[in-house]
PDB file of C-alpha atoms in Angstrom:
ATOM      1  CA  UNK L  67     266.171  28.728 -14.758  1.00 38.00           C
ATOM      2  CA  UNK L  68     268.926  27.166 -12.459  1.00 40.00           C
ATOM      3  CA  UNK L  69     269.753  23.864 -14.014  1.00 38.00           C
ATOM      4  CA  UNK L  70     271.103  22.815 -10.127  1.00 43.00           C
ATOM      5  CA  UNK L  71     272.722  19.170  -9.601  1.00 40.00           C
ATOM      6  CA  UNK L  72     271.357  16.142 -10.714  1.00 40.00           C
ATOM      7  CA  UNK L  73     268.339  14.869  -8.150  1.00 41.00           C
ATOM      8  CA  UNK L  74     268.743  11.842  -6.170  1.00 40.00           C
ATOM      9  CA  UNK L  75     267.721   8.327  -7.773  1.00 36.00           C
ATOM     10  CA  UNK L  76     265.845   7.530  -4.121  1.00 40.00           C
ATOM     11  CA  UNK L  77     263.355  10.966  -5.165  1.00 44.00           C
ATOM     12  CA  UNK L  78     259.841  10.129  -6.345  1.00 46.00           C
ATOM     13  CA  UNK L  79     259.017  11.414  -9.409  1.00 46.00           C
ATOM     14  CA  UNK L  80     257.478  14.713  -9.401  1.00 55.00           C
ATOM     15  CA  UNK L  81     253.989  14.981  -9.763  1.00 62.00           C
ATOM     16  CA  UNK L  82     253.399  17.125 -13.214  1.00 56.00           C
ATOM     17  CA  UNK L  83     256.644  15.160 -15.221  1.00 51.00           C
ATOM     18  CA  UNK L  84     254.644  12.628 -17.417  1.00 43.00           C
ATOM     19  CA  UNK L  85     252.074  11.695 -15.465  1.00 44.00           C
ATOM     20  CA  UNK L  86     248.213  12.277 -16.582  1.00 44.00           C
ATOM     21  CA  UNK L  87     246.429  14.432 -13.868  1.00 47.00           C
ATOM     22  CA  UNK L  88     244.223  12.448 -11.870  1.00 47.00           C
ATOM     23  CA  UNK L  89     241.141  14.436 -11.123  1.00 39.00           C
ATOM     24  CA  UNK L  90     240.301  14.685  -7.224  1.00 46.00           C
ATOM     25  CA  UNK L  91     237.971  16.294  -5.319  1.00 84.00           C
ATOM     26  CA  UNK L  92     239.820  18.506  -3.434  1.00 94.00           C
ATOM     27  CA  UNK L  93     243.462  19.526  -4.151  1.00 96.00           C
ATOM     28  CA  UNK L  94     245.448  21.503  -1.997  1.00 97.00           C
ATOM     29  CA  UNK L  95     248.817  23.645  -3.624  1.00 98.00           C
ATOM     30  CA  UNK L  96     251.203  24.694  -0.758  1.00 98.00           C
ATOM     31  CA  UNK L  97     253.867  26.634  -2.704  1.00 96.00           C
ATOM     32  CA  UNK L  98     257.192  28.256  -1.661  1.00 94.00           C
ATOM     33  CA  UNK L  99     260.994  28.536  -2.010  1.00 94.00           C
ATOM     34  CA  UNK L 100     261.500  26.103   0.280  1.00 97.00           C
ATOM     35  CA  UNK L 101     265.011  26.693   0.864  1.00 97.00           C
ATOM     36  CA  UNK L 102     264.909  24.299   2.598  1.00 98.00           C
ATOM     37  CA  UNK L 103     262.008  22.418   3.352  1.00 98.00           C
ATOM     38  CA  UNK L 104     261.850  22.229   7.565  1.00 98.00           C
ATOM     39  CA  UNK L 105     259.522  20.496  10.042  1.00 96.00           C
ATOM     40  CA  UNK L 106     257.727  23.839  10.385  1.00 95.00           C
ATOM     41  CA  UNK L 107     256.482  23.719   6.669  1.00 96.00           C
ATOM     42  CA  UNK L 108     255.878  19.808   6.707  1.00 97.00           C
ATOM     43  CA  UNK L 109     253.042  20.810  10.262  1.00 95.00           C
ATOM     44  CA  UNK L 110     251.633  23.239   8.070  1.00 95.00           C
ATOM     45  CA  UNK L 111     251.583  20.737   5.545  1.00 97.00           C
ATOM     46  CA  UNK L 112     249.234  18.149   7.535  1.00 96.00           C
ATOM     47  CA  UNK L 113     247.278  20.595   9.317  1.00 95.00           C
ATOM     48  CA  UNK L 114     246.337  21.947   5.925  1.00 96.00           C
ATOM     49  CA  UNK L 115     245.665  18.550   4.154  1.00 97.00           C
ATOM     50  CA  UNK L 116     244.089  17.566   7.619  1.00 95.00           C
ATOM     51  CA  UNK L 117     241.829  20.175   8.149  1.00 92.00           C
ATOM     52  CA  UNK L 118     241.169  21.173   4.601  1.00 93.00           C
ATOM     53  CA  UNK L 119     239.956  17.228   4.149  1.00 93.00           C
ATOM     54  CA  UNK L 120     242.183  17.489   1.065  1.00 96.00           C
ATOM     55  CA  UNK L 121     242.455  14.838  -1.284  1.00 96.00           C
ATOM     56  CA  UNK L 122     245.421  15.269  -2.677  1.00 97.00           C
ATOM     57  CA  UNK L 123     248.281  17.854  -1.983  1.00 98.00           C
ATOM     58  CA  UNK L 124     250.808  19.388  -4.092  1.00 98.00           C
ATOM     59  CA  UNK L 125     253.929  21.154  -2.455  1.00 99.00           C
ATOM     60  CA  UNK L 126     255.604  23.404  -5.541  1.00 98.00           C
ATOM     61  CA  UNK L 127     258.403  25.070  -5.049  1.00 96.00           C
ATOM     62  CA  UNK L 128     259.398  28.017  -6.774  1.00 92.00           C
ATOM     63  CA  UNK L 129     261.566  28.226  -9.457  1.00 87.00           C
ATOM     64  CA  UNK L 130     262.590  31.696 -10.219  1.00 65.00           C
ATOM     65  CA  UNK L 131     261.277  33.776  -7.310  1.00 58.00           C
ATOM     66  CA  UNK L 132     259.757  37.794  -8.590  1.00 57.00           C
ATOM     67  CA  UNK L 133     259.031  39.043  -5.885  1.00 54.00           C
ATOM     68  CA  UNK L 134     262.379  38.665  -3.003  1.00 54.00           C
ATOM     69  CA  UNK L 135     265.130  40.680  -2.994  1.00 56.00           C
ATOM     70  CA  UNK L 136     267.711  37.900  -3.017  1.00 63.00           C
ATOM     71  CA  UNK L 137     266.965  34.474  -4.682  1.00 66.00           C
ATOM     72  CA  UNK L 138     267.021  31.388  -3.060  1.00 81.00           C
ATOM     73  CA  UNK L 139     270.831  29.652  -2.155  1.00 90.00           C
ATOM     74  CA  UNK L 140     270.399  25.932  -3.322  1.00 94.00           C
ATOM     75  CA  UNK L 141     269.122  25.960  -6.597  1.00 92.00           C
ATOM     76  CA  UNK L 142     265.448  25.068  -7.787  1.00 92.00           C
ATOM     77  CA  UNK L 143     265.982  21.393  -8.925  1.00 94.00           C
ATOM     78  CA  UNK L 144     268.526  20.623  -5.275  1.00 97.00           C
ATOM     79  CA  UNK L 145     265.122  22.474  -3.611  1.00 97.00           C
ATOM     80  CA  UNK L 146     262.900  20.021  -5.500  1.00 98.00           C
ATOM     81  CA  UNK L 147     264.506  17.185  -4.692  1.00 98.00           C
ATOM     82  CA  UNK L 148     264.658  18.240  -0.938  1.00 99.00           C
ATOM     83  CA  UNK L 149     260.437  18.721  -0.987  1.00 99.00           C
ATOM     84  CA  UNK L 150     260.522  14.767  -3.039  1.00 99.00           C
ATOM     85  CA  UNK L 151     262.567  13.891  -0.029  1.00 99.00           C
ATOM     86  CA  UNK L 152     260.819  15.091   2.774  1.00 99.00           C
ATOM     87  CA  UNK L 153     257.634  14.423   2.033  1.00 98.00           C
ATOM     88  CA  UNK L 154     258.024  10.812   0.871  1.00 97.00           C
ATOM     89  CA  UNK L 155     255.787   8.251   2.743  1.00 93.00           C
ATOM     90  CA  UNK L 156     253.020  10.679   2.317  1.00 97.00           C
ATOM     91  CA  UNK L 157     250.043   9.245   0.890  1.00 97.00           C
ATOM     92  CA  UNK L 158     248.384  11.770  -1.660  1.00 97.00           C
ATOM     93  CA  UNK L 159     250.904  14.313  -0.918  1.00 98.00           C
ATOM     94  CA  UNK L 160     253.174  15.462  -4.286  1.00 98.00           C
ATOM     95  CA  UNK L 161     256.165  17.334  -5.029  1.00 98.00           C
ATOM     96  CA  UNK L 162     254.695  19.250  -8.230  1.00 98.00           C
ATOM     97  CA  UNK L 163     258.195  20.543 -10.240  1.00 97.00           C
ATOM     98  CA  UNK L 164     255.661  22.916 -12.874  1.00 96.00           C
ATOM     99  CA  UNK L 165     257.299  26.036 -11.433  1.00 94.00           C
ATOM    100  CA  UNK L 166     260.921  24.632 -11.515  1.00 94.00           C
ATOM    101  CA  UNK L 167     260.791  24.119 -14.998  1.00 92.00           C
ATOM    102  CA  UNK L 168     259.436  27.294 -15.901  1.00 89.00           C
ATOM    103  CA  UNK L 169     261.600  29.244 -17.563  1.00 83.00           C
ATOM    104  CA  UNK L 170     260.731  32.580 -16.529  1.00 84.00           C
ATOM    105  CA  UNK L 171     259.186  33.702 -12.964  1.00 84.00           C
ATOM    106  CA  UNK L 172     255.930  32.106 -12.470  1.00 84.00           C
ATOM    107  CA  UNK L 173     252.986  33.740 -11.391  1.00 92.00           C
ATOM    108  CA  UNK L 174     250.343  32.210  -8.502  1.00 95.00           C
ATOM    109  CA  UNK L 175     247.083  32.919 -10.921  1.00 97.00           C
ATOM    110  CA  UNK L 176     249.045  30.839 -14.025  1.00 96.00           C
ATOM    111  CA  UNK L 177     249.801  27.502 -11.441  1.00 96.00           C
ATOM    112  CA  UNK L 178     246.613  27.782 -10.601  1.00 97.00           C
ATOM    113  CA  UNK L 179     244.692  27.812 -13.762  1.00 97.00           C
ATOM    114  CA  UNK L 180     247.082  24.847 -14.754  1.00 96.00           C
ATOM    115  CA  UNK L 181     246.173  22.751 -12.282  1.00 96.00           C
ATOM    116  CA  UNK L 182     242.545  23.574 -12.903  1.00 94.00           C
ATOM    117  CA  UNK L 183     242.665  23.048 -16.393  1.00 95.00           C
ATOM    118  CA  UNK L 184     244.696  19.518 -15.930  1.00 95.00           C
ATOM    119  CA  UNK L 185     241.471  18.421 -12.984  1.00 93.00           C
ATOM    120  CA  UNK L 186     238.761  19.899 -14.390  1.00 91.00           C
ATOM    121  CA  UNK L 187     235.937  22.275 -13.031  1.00 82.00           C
ATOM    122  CA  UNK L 188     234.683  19.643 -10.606  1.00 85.00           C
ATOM    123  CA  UNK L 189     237.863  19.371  -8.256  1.00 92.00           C
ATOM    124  CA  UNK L 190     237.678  22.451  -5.744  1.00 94.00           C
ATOM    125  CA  UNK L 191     241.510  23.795  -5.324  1.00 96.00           C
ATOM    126  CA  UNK L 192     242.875  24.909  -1.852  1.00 97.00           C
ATOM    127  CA  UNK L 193     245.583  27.851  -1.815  1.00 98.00           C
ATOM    128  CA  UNK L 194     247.742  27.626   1.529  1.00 98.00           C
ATOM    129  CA  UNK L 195     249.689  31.115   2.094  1.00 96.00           C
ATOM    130  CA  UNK L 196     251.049  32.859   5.049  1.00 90.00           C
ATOM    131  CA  UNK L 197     249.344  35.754   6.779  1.00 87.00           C
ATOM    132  CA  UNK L 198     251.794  38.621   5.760  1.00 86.00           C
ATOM    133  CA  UNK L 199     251.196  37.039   1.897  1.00 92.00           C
ATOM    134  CA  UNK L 200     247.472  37.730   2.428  1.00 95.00           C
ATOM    135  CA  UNK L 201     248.218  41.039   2.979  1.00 93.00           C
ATOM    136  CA  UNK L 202     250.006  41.869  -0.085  1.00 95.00           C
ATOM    137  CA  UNK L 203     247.563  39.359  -2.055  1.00 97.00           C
ATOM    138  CA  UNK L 204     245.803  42.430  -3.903  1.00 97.00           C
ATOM    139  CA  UNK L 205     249.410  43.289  -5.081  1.00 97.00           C
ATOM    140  CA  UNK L 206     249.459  39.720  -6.649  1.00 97.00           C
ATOM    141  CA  UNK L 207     248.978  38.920 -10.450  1.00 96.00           C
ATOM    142  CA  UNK L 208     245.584  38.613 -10.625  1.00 97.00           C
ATOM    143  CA  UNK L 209     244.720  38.255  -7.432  1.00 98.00           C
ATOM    144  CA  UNK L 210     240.649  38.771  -7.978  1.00 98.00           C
ATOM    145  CA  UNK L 211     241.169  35.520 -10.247  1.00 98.00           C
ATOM    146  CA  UNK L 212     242.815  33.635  -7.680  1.00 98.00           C
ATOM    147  CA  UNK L 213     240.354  33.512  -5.672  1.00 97.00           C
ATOM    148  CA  UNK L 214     237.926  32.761  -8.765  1.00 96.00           C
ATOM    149  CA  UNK L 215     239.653  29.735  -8.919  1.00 97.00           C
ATOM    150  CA  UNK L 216     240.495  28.897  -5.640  1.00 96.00           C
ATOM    151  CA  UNK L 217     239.501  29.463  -1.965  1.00 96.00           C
ATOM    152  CA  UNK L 218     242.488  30.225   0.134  1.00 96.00           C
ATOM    153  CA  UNK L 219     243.841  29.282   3.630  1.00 96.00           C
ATOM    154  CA  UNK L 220     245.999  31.077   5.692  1.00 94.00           C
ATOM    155  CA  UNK L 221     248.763  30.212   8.503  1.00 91.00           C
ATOM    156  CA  UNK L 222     247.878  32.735  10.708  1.00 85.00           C
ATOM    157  CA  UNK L 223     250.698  33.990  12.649  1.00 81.00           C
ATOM    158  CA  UNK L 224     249.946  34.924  16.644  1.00 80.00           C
ATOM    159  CA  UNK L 225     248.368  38.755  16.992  1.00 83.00           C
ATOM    160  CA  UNK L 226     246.904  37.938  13.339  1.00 86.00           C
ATOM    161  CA  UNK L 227     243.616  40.088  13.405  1.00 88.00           C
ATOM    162  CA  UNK L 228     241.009  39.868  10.014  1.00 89.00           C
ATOM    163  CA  UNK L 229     239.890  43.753  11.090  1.00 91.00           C
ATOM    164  CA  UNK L 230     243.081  44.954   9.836  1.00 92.00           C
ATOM    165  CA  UNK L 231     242.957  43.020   6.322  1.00 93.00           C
ATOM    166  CA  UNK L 232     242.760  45.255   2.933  1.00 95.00           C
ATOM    167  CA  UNK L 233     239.787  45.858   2.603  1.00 96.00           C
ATOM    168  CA  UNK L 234     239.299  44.724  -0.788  1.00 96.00           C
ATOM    169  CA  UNK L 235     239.575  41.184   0.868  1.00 96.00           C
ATOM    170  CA  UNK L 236     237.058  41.493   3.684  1.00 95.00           C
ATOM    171  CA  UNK L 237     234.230  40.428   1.704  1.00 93.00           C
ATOM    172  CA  UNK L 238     236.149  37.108   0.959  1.00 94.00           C
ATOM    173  CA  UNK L 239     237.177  36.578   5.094  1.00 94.00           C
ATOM    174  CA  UNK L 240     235.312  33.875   6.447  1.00 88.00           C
ATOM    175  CA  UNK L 241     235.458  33.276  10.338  1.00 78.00           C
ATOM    176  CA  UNK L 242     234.387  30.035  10.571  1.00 71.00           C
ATOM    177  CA  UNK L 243     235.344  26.463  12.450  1.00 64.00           C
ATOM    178  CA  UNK L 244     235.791  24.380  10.017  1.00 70.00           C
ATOM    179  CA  UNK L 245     236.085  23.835   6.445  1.00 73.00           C
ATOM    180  CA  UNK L 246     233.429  21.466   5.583  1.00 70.00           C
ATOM    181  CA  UNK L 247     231.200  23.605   3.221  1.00 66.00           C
ATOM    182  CA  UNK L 248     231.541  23.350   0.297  1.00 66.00           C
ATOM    183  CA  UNK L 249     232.412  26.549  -1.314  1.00 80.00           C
ATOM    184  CA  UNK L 250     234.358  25.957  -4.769  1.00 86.00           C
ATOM    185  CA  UNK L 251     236.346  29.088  -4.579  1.00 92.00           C
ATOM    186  CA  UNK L 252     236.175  32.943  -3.593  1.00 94.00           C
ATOM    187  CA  UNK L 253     236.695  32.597   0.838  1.00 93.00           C
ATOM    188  CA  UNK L 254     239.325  33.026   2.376  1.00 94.00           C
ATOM    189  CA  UNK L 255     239.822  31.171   5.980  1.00 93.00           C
ATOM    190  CA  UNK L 256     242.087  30.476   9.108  1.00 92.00           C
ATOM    191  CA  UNK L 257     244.132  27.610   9.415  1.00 91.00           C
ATOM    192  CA  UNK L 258     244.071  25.891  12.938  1.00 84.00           C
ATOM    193  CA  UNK L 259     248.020  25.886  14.070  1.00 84.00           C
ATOM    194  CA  UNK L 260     249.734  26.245  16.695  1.00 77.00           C
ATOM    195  CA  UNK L 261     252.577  28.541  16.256  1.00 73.00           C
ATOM    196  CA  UNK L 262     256.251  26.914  15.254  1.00 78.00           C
ATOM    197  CA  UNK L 263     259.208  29.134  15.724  1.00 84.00           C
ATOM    198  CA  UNK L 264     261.397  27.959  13.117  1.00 92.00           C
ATOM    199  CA  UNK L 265     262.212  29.701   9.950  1.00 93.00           C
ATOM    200  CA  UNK L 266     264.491  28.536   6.869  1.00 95.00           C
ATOM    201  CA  UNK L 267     266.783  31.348   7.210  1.00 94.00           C
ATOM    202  CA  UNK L 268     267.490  30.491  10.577  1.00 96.00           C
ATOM    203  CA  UNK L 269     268.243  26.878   9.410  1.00 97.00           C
ATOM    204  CA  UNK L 270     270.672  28.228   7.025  1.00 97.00           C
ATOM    205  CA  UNK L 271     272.892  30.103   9.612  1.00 96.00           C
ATOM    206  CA  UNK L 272     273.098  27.293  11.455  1.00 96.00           C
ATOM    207  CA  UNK L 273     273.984  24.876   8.554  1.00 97.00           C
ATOM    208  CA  UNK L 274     276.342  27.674   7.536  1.00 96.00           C
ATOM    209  CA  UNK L 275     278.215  27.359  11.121  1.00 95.00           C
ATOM    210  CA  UNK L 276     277.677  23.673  11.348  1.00 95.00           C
ATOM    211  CA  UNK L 277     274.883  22.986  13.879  1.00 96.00           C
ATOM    212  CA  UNK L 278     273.309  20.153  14.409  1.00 96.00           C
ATOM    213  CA  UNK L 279     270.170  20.589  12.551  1.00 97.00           C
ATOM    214  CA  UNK L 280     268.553  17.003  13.073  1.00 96.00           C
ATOM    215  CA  UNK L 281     264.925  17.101  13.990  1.00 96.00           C
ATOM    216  CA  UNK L 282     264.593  20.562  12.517  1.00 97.00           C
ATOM    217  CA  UNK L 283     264.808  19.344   8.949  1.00 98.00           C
ATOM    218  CA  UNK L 284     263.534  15.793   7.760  1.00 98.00           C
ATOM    219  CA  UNK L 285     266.500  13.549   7.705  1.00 98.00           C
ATOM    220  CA  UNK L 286     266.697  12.641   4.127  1.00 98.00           C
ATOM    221  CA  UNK L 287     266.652  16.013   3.317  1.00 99.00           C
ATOM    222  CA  UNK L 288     269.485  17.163   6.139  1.00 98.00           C
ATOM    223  CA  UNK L 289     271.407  13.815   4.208  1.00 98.00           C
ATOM    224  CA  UNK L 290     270.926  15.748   1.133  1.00 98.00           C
ATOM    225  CA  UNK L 291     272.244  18.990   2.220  1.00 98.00           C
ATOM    226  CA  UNK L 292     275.222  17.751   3.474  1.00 97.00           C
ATOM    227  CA  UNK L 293     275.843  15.166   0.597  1.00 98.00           C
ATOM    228  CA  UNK L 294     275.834  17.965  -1.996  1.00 97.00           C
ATOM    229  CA  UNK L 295     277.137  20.566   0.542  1.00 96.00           C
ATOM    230  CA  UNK L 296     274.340  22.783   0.352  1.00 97.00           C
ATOM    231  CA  UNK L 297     274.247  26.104   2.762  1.00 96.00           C
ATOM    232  CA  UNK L 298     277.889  25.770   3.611  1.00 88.00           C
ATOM    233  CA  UNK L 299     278.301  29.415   4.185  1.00 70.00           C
ATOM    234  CA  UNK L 300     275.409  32.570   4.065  1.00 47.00           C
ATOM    235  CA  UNK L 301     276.288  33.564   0.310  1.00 46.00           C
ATOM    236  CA  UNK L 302     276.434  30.648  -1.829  1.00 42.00           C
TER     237      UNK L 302
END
């Protein structure tokens, strides 16, 4: 695991560092590299806790990527304290850092049971994922028991049709306008959002050849990048 530089004394704690789980009635887990964390993720963010009538909300980032060619440039504790960062003033929204200090690559199914086992059977969990995850998701881990324990929503990117899904997940695809019911796990659903053309590599070329970047990126993270001198060139 990359031991990274040390995080800022402004960062919140993160969530699962010494702090009993509090249980809640519906928790959402929006993981990624998040490398970095942009404005793009932080819509997706809302709309998800919005819509989803979440709770609470973790954002995890991942510590030791399996399954990307290349690993992330800034390493997992600068990307955790970048999430802390940006999504400070947010009220039931966490930066969870389980996955950071994992020591080996960590594995959707495992967070997942964790998080169960630390709210108990009563608190529904709420997977957010992109659409070209969902279909690799029955190359996942697990992936049946992922949706045992979860029910999963997906950013739906424009052209995004459910006829062409696997169809091992069709019988989990559910069309619907809302997300009131109250299903404890096993669907799988459409996030409402309008599409944001912004993507974290892009960010990091134009760090790299020092453009101006405010607006894209929340400004105590963009502050952090350039304190520590994160994504100064393409190959770090």
């Amino acid at each position: 695991m990359p031991t990274g530089k040390q995080q800022p004394a402004t960062a919140a704690a993160p969530a699962h560092s010494g702090a009993a789980a509090v249980a809640m009635r519906r928790v959402g887990m929006f993981g990624g590299t998040f490398d970095p964390i942009h404005a793009a993720h932080l819509r997706m963010a809302e709309a998800f806790f919005s819509q989803c009538r979440l709770d609470a909300l973790r954002l995890i980032p991942a510590g030791n990527p399996y399954h990307r060619d290349s690993g992330p440039q800034a390493s997992a504790v600068e990307r955790l304290a970048m999430v802390q960062l940006a999504i400070a003033g947010h009220a039931g929204w966490q930066a969870d850092d389980r996955e950071v200090r994992r020591a080996r690559p960590a594995y959707t199914v495992e967070t997942l049971e964790e998080l169960h086992a630390e709210l108990g059977p009563e608190c529904q969990l709420w997977l957010l994922i992109g659409g070209d995850s969902l279909h690799n998701l029955p190359a996942w881990q697990r992936w049946q028991d992922i949706l045992r324990l979860a029910n999963i929503v997906v950013a739906v990117r424009p052209g995004f049709d459910a006829a062409n899904l696997p169809a091992a997940l069709q019988p989990y695809w559910q069309q619907v306008p809302d997300f009131s019911n109250s299903a404890p796990s096993g669907t799988i659903r459409a996030l409402t959002l309008p599409p944001v053309p912004l993507s974290a590599t892009e960010l990091r070329h134009k760090l790299a050849g020092g453009e101006d970047c405010s607006g894209l990126i929340p400004a105590g993270v963009l502050q952090y990048i350039h304190r520590h001198q994160l994504y100064r060139s393409t190959a770090r």
